[in-house]
XYZ file of C-alpha atoms in Angstrom:
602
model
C 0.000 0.000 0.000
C 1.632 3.157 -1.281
C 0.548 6.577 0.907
C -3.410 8.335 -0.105
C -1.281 10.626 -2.886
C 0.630 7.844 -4.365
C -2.650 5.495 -4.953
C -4.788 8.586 -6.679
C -4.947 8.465 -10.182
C -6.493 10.085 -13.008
C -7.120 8.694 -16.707
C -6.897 10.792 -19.962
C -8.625 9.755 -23.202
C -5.980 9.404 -26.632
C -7.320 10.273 -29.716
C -7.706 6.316 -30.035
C -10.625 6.128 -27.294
C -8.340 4.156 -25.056
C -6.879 5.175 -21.441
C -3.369 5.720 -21.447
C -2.168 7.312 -19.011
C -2.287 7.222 -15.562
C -0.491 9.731 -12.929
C 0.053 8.211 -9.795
C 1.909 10.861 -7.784
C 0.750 13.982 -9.235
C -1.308 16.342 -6.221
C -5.081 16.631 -5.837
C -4.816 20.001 -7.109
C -2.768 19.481 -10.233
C -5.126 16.431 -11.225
C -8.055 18.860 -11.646
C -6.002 21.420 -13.157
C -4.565 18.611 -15.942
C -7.701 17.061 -16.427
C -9.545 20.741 -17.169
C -7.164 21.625 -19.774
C -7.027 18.455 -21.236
C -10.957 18.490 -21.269
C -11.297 22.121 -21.945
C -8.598 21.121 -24.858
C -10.480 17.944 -26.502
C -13.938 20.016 -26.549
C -12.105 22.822 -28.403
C -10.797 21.063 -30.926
C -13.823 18.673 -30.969
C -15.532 21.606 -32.373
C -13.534 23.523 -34.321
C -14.042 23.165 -37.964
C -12.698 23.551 -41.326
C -15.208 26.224 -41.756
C -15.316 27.844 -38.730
C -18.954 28.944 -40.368
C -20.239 25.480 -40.730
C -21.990 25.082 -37.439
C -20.865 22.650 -34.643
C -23.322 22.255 -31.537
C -22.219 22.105 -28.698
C -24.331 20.343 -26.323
C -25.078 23.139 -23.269
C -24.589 20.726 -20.543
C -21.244 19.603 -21.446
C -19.568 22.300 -18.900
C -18.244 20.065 -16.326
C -15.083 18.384 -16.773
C -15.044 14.178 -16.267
C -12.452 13.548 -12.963
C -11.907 10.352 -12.078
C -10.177 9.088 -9.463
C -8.822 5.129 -9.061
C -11.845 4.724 -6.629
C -14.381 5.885 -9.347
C -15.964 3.399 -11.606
C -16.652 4.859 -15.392
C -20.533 5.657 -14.867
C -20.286 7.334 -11.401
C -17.639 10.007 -12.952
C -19.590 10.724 -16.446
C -22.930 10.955 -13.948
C -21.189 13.994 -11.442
C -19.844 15.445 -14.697
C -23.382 15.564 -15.876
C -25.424 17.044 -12.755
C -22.516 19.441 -12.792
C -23.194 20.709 -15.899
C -26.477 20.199 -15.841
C -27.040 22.174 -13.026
C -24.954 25.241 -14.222
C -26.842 25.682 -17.077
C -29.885 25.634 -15.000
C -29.071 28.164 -12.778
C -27.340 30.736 -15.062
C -31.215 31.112 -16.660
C -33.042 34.282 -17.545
C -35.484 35.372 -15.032
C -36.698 38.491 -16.787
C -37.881 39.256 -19.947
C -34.899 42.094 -20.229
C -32.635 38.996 -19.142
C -33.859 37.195 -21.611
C -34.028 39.423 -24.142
C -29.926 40.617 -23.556
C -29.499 36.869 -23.281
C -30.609 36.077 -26.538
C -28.988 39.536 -28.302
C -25.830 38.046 -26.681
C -26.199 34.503 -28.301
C -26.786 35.346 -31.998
C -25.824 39.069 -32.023
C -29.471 40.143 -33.184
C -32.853 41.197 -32.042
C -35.643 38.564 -30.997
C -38.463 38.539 -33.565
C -41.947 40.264 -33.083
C -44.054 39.220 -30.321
C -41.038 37.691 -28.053
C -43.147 39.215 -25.564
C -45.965 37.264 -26.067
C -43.915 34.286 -26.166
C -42.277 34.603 -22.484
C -45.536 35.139 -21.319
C -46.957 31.811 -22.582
C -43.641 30.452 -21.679
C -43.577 31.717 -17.838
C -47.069 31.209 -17.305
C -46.910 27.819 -18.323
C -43.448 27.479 -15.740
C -41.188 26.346 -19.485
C -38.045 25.787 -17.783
C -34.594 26.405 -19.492
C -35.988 29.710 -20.947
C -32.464 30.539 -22.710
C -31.738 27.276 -24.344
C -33.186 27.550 -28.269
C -29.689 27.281 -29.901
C -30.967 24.436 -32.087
C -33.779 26.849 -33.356
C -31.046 28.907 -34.515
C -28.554 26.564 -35.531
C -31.123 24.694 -38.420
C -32.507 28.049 -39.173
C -29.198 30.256 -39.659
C -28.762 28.378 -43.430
C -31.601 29.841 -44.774
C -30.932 33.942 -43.965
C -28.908 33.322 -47.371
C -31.926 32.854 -48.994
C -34.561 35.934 -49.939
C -37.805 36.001 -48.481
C -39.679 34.941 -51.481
C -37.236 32.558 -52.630
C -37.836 30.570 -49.393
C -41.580 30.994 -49.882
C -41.609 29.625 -53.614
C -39.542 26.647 -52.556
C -41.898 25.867 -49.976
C -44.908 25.887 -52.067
C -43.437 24.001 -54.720
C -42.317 21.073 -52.091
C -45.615 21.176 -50.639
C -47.216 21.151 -54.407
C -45.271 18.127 -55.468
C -47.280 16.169 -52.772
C -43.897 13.457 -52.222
C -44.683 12.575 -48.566
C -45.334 16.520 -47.606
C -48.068 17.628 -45.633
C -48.932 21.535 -45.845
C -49.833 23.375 -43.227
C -51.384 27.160 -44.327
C -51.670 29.772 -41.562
C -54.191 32.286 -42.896
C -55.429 35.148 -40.731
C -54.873 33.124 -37.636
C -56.296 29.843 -38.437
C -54.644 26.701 -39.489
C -55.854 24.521 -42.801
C -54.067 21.278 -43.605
C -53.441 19.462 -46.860
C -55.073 16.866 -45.660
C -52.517 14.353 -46.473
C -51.533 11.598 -43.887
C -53.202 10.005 -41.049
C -55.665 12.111 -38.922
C -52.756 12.387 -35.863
C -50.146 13.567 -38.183
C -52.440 16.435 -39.468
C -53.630 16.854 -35.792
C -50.836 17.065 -33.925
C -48.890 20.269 -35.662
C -52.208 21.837 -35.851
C -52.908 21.531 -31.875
C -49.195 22.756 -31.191
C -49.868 26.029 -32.802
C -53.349 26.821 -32.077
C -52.783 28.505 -29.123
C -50.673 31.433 -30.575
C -51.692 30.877 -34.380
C -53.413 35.022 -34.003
C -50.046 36.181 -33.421
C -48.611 34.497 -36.660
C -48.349 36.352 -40.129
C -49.781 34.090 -42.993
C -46.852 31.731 -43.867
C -46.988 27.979 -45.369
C -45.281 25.212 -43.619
C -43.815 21.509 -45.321
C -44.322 19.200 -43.016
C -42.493 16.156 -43.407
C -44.551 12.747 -43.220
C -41.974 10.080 -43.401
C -40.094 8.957 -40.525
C -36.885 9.442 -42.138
C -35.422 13.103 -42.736
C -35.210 14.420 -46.180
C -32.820 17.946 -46.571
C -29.003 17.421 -46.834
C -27.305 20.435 -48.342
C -23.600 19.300 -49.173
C -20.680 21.119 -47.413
C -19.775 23.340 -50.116
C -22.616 24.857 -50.641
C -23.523 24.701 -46.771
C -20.494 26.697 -46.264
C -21.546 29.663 -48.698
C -24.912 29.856 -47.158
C -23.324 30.309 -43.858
C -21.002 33.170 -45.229
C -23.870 34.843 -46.730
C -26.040 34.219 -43.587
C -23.884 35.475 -41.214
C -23.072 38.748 -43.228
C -26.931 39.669 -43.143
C -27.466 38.850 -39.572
C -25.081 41.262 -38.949
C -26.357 43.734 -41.011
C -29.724 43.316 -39.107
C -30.722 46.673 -37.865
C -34.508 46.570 -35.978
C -36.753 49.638 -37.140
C -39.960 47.967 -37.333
C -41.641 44.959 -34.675
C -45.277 44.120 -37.257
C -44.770 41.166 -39.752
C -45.117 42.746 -43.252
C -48.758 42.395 -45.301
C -49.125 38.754 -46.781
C -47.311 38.449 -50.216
C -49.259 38.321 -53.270
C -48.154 35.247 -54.646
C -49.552 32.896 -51.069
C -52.942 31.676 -52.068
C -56.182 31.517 -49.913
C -54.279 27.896 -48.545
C -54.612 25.253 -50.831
C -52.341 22.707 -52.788
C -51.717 23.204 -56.631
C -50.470 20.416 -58.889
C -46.707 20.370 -59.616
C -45.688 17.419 -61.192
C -41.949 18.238 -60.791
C -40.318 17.292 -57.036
C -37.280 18.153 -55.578
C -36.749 15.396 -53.844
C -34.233 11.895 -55.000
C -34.984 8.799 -53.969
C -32.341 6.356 -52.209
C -34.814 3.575 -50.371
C -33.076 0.151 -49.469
C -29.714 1.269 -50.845
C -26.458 1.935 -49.174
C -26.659 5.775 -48.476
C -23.573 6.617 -46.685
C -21.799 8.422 -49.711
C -25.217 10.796 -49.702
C -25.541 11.134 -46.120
C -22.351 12.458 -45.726
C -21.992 15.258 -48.828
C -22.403 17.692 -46.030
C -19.269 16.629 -43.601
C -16.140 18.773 -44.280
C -13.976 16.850 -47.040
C -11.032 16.516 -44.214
C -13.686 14.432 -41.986
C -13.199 11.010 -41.259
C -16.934 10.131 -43.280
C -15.025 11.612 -46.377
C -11.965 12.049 -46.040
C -9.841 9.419 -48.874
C -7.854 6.909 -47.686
C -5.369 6.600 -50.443
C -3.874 2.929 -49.189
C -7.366 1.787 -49.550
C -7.458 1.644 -45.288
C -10.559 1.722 -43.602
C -11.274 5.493 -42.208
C -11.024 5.559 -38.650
C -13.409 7.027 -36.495
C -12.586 9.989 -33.972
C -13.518 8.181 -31.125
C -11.340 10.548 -28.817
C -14.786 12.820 -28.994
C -17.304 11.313 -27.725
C -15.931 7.798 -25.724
C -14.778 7.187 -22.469
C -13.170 4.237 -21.228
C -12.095 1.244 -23.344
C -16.084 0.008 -22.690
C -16.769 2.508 -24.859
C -19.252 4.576 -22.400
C -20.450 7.639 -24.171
C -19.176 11.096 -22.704
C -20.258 13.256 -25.316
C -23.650 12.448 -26.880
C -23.516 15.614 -29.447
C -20.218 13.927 -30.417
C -21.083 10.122 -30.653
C -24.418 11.471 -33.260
C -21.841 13.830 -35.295
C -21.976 10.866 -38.264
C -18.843 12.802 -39.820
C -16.744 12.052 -37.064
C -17.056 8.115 -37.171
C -17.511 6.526 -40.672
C -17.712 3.058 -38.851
C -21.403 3.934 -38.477
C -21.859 2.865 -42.450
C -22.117 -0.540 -41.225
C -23.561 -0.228 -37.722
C -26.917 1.464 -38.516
C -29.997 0.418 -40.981
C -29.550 4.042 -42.287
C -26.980 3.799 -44.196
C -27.860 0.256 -45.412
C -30.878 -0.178 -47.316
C -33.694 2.516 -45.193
C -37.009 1.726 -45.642
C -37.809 4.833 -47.112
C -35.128 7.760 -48.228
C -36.583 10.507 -50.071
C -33.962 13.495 -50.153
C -33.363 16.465 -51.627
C -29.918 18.960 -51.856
C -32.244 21.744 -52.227
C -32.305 24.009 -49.375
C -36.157 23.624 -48.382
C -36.942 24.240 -44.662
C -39.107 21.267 -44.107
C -40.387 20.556 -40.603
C -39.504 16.814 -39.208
C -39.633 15.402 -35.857
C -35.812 13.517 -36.136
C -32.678 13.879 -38.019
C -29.106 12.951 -38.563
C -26.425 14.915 -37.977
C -25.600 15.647 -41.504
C -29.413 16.828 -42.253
C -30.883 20.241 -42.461
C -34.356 19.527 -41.729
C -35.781 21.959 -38.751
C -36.704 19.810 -35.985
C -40.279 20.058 -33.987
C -41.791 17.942 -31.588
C -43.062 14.710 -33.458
C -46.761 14.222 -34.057
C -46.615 11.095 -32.184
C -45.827 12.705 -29.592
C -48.160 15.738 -30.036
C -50.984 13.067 -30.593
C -50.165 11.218 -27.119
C -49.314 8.062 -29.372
C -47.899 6.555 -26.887
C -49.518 6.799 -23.617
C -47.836 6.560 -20.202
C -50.267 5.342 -17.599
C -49.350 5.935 -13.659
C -52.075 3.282 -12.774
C -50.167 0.712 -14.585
C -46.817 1.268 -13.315
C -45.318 -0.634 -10.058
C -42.824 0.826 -7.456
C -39.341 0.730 -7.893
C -38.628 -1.956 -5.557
C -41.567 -3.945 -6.834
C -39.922 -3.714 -10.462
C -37.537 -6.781 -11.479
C -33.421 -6.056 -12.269
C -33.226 -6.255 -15.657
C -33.493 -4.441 -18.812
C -36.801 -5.021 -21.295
C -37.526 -4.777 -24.549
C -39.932 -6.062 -27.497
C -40.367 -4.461 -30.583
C -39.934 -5.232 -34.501
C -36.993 -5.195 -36.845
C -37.310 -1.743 -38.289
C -34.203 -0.771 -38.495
C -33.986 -0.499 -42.358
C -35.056 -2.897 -45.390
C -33.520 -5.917 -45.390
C -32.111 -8.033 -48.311
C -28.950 -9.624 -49.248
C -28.234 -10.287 -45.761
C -27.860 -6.726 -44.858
C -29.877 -7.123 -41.712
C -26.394 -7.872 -40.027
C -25.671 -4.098 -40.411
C -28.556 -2.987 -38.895
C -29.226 -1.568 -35.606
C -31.714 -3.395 -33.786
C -30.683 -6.674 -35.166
C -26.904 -6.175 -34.375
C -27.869 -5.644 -30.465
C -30.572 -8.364 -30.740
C -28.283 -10.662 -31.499
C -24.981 -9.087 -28.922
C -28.266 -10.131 -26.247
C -29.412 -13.756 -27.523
C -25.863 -15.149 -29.144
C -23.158 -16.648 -27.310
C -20.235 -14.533 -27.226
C -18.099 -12.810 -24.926
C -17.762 -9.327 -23.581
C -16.112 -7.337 -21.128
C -17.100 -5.997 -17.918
C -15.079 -4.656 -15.106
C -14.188 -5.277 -11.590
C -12.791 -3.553 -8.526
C -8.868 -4.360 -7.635
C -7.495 -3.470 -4.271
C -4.900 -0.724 -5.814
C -5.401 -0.812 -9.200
C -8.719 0.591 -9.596
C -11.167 -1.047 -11.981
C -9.867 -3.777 -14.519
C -11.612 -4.865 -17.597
C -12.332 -8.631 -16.996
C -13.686 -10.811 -20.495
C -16.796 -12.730 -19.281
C -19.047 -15.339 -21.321
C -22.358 -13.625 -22.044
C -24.315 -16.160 -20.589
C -23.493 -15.177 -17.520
C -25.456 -12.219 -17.082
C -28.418 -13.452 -19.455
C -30.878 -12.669 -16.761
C -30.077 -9.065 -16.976
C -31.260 -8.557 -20.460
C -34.943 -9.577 -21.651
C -34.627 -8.152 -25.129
C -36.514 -9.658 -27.876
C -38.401 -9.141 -31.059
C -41.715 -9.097 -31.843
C -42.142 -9.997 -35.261
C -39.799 -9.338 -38.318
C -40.650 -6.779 -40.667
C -39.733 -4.643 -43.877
C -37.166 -7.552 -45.158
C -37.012 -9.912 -48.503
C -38.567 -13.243 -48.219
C -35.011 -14.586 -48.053
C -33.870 -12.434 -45.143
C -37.247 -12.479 -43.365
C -36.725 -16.642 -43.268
C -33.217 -16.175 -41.910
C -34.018 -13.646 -39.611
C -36.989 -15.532 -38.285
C -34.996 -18.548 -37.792
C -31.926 -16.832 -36.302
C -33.753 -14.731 -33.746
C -35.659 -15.634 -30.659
C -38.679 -14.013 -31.759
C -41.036 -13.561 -28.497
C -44.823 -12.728 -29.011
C -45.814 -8.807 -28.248
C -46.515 -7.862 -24.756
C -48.626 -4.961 -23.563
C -47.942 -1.573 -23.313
C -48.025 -1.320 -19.679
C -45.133 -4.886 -19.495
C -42.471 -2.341 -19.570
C -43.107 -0.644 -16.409
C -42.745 -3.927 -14.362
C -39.260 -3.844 -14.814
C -36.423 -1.260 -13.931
C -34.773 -0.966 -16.950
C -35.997 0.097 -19.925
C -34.630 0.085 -23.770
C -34.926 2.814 -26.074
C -33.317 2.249 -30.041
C -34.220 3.743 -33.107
C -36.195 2.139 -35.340
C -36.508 3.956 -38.967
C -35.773 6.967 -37.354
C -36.469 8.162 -34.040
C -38.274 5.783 -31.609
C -41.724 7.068 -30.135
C -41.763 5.199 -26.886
C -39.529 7.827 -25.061
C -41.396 10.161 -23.559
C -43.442 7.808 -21.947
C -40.547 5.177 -20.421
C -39.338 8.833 -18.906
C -42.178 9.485 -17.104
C -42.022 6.367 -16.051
C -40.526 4.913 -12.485
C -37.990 2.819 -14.588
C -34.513 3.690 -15.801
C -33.948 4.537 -19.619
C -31.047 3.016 -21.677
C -31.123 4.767 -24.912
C -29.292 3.756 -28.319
C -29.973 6.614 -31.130
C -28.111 8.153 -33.472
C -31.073 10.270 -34.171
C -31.880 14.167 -32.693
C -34.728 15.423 -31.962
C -36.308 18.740 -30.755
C -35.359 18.091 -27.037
C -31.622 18.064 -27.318
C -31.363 20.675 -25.076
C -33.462 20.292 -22.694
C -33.267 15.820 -21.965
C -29.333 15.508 -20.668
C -27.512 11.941 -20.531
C -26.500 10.573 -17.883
C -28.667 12.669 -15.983
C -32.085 11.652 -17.210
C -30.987 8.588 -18.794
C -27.755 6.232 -20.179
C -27.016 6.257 -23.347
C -25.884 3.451 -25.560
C -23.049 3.003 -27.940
C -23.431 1.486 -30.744
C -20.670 -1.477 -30.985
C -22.034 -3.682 -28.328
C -19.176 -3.003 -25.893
C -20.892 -1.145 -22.974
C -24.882 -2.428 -22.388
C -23.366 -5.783 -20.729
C -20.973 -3.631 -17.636
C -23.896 -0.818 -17.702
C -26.796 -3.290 -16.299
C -24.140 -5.796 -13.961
C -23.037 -1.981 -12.190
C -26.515 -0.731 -12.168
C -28.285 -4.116 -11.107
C -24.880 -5.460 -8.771
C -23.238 -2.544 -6.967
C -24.720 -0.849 -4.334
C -23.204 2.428 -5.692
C -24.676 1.291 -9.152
C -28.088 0.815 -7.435
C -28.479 3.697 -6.004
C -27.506 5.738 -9.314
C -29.681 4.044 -11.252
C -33.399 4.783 -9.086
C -31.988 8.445 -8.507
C -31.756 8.728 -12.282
C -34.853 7.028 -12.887
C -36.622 8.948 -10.521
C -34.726 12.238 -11.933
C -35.459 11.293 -15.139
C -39.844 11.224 -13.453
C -39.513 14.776 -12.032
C -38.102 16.112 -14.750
C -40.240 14.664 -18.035
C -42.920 15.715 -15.878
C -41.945 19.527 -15.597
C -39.932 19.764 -19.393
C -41.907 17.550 -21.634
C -45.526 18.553 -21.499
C -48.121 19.631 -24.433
C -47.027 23.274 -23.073
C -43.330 22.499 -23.767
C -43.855 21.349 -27.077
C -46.024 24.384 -27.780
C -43.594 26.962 -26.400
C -40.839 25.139 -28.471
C -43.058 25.296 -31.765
C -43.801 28.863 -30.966
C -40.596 30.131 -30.937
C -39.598 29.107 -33.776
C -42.446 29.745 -35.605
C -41.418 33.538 -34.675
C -38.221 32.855 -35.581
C -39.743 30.942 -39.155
C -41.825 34.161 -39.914
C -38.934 36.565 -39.753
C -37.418 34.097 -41.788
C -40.057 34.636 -44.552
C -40.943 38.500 -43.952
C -39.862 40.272 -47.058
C -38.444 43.304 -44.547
C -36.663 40.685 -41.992
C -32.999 42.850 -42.179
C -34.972 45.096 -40.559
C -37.519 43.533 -38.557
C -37.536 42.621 -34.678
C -38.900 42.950 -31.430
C -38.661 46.924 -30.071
C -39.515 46.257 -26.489
């Protein structure tokens, strides 16, 4: 036994994802200090670009840099660095509209649109919380300032025209008509978001998108001479009037008009990597060339921590550019169900989207329909619940044929749960800290019910083999998930629809998703729930620590419970609504013909 500052020690992450180096005599003090620079360091250049105008997001919450001691396992140090975070954003929020207001001038170096007023009212009498946090409004929407007014209004008709898996939503003197296309929820769902402040709205057209899949990628060089353009006239943007301009003559009374010419390509059940990635920087790992015919290697050094691979950096692990790996690791990229794209820059309104895609996000009719209820009745105490983590569902995860089910998502963990195999976990040495230990799978097999349902969007051929390869269980109600504490959450198509609901639950949420959505911002991981890598490395040591060490225990019902309070306070129809109001506000200035010179004056 060496003295307390001899056994301390303190890991730091190599560009490779893997620990490799340890300091064993270095002094509380100079640990922190090392570790902050080398954090403060990796973020930096984590998001620093080619472009510096091609946008990077930076997730708010990652403030807090990870320290971990010998003593530490993995999870407990990402989860403090979390709640640090976490909490520093939340208590650095507005409380005023004048804070607010010099909060947001701050942020993107122009005035809030007209009627911000009217939206911090709705927003504090509804209790919104995390009043300052809209960057992704901005972010999707910054593009399109290089685009005139009308320009963006004729491309938005036309998409809407074409009638390729739009909707069209037609605010006219402060009432809402619909296209009609799609089920009755789709149509229902955007419409009840903005009913509430639809009277403060100028007349304006919106694309709404009704596949799962997003459908806007605008590729990098062209991206980057938007963002030039857009930035020049933000900062030309000089407020001297706070009305939206008269409706322009060429926006109808709101109805459809044939066009028989789309904008949009079609890529279903094909390999769509080379598309999805036009709009990463050439020098990215998704593009860059690898002139020894090497496979690219992914910049793991962003996002992973530990050689478990336990996520650090979710905003990081979803950046597709950074980790070309990902071509054969999600459905996709290998043969999606449906993939209807265009390089035009349209703003089209869609509930999910990879990194690489320019479609605005808003909250997802499913969810704006209450699709998928969560019932209080029909959920048990956590000590009632059993220790394992639960799943049925389908294999959506792309079309399936030539075998290329292997590649997909769902089926790749599927099969990580129900195959032999092997896989590491880690256990607690006397002086050496934690030590990754290779176990047999089987061991731990009661930890993970995971199963499908049925197997779905596939060739005959690979909907026999899949069907005799997997253990394919029969469905189980709703209300089967909340009996047990751990609950999966993976994309399907696209986003999955059953998370909102396992977070209000009393059960803890593992989440594997490559795909955003509106609530970025506001749902933090490792705070209100873990989420998953996608090579298979990290689920296994997850559940043992959360279901086997008393430290692990505890984490996991104060997260779960966490994870309640907070769905309950962030995640409401009034959340959604606040969200689609702003940047509807934001949307209309985006279409006023006199925007340069248009904002709110209070």
């Amino acid at each position: 036994m060496g003295t307390p500052t001899a056994q301390r020690q303190s890991w730091f992450i190599h560009r490779s994802g893997r620990r490799l180096y340890s300091f064993s005599h270095a002094s509380k003090p100079q640990l922190c200090l090392f570790v902050a620079l080398v954090a403060s360091t990796v973020l930096f250049m984590r998001f620093l670009h080619p472009s510096d105008l091609v946008p990077r997001l930076q997730h708010p919450h990652l403030t807090a840099p990870i320290v971990q001691s010998e003593s530490d396992h993995p999870l407990l140090s990402l989860v403090r660095a979390a709640r640090l975070g976490s909490a520093a954003v939340s208590v650095k929020q507005s409380q005023s509209l004048e804070q607010v207001v010099a909060e947001y001038r701050r942020r993107y170096g122009l005035d809030p649109p007209p009627h911000f007023d009217k939206w911090y009212e709705y927003a504090t009498t509804n209790d919104i919380p995390l009043l300052d946090e809209y960057d992704g409004i901005h972010e999707v929407l910054r593009p399109f300032w290089a685009i005139s007014p009308a320009a963006i209004r004729r491309r938005v008709k036309d998409a809407i025209d074409a009638d390729d898996f739009l909707n069209g939503l037609f605010i006219r003197n402060g009432t809402i008509k619909s296209a009609g296309r799609g089920e009755e929820w789709r149509q229902n769902g955007p419409k009840s978001a903005i009913e509430p402040f639809a009277h403060l709205l100028p007349d304006m057209d919106l694309a709404i998108n009704k596949h799962d899949e997003p459908r806007v990628i605008i590729p990098h060089d062209q991206l980057a001479q938007m963002l030039e353009r857009s930035q020049r006239a933000q900062k030309s943007h000089i407020t001297r009037h706070d009305t939206w301009s008269a409706r322009p003559a060429e926006l109808n009374d709101g109805f459809t008009e044939l066009n028989s010419v789309t904008p949009f390509l079609e890529y279903a059940q094909q390999f769509t990597w080379p598309v999805a990635t036009l709009s990463c920087p050439p020098d990215s790992p998704a593009r860059i060339l690898q002139y020894n015919g090497a496979d690219p290697i992914d910049d793991s050094s962003a996002y992973l921590f530990d050689n478990l691979g336990f996520i650090y950096n979710r905003t990081a692990f979803t950046d597709i550019c950074l980790s070309p790996s990902l071509r054969h690791l999600h459905g996709f990229f290998n043969k999606p169900n449906a993939w209807s794209i265009t390089h035009d820059p349209i703003p089209i309104l869609s509930p999910s989207k990879i990194s690489t895609f320019h479609d605005i996000l808003f909250p997802a009719p499913w969810y704006l329909a209450d699709r998928s209820v969560y019932e209080d009745d029909q959920d048990l105490l956590w000590e009632e619940k059993r220790d394992d983590l639960y799943w049925r569902g389908k294999t959506t995860s792309g079309y399936s044929a030539g075998g290329t089910w292997h590649f997909q998502g769902r089926q790749r963990f599927i099969e990580s749960v129900e195959k032999p195999g092997t896989n590491h976990v880690l256990r607690k040495a006397n002086d050496d800290g934690w030590q990754a230990k290779e176990v047999a799978r089987e061991q731990y097999q009661d930890l993970l019910d995971v199963h499908f349902t049925s197997v779905d969007q596939c060739s005959e051929e690979d909907c026999a083999e899949q069907l005799q390869y997997f253990d394919v269980r029969s469905n189980d109600p709703f209300n089967v998930n909340f009996k047990h504490k751990a609950l999966l959450d993976m994309d399907g198509n696209a986003f999955s629809g059953r998370f909102y609901a396992f977070l209000q639950s009393r059960s803890l949420v593992l989440k594997q998703a490559l795909f955003r959505e509106w609530h970025e911002d506001r749902i933090v991981p490792w705070v209100h729930y873990i989420p998953l890598g996608l090579n298979g490395t990290d689920h296994l040591e997850i559940m043992r620590y959360l279901t086997q060490e008393e430290e692990g225990q505890r984490l996991a019902r104060e997260i779960a419970e966490g994870s309640r309070e907070w769905a309950r306070r962030s995640l409401r129809k009034v959340d959604m609504q606040a969200w689609m109001f702003r940047l509807l506000l934001e949307y209309a200035r985006l279409l006023d013909d006199r925007r340069d010179e248009l904002g709110f004056m209070g």
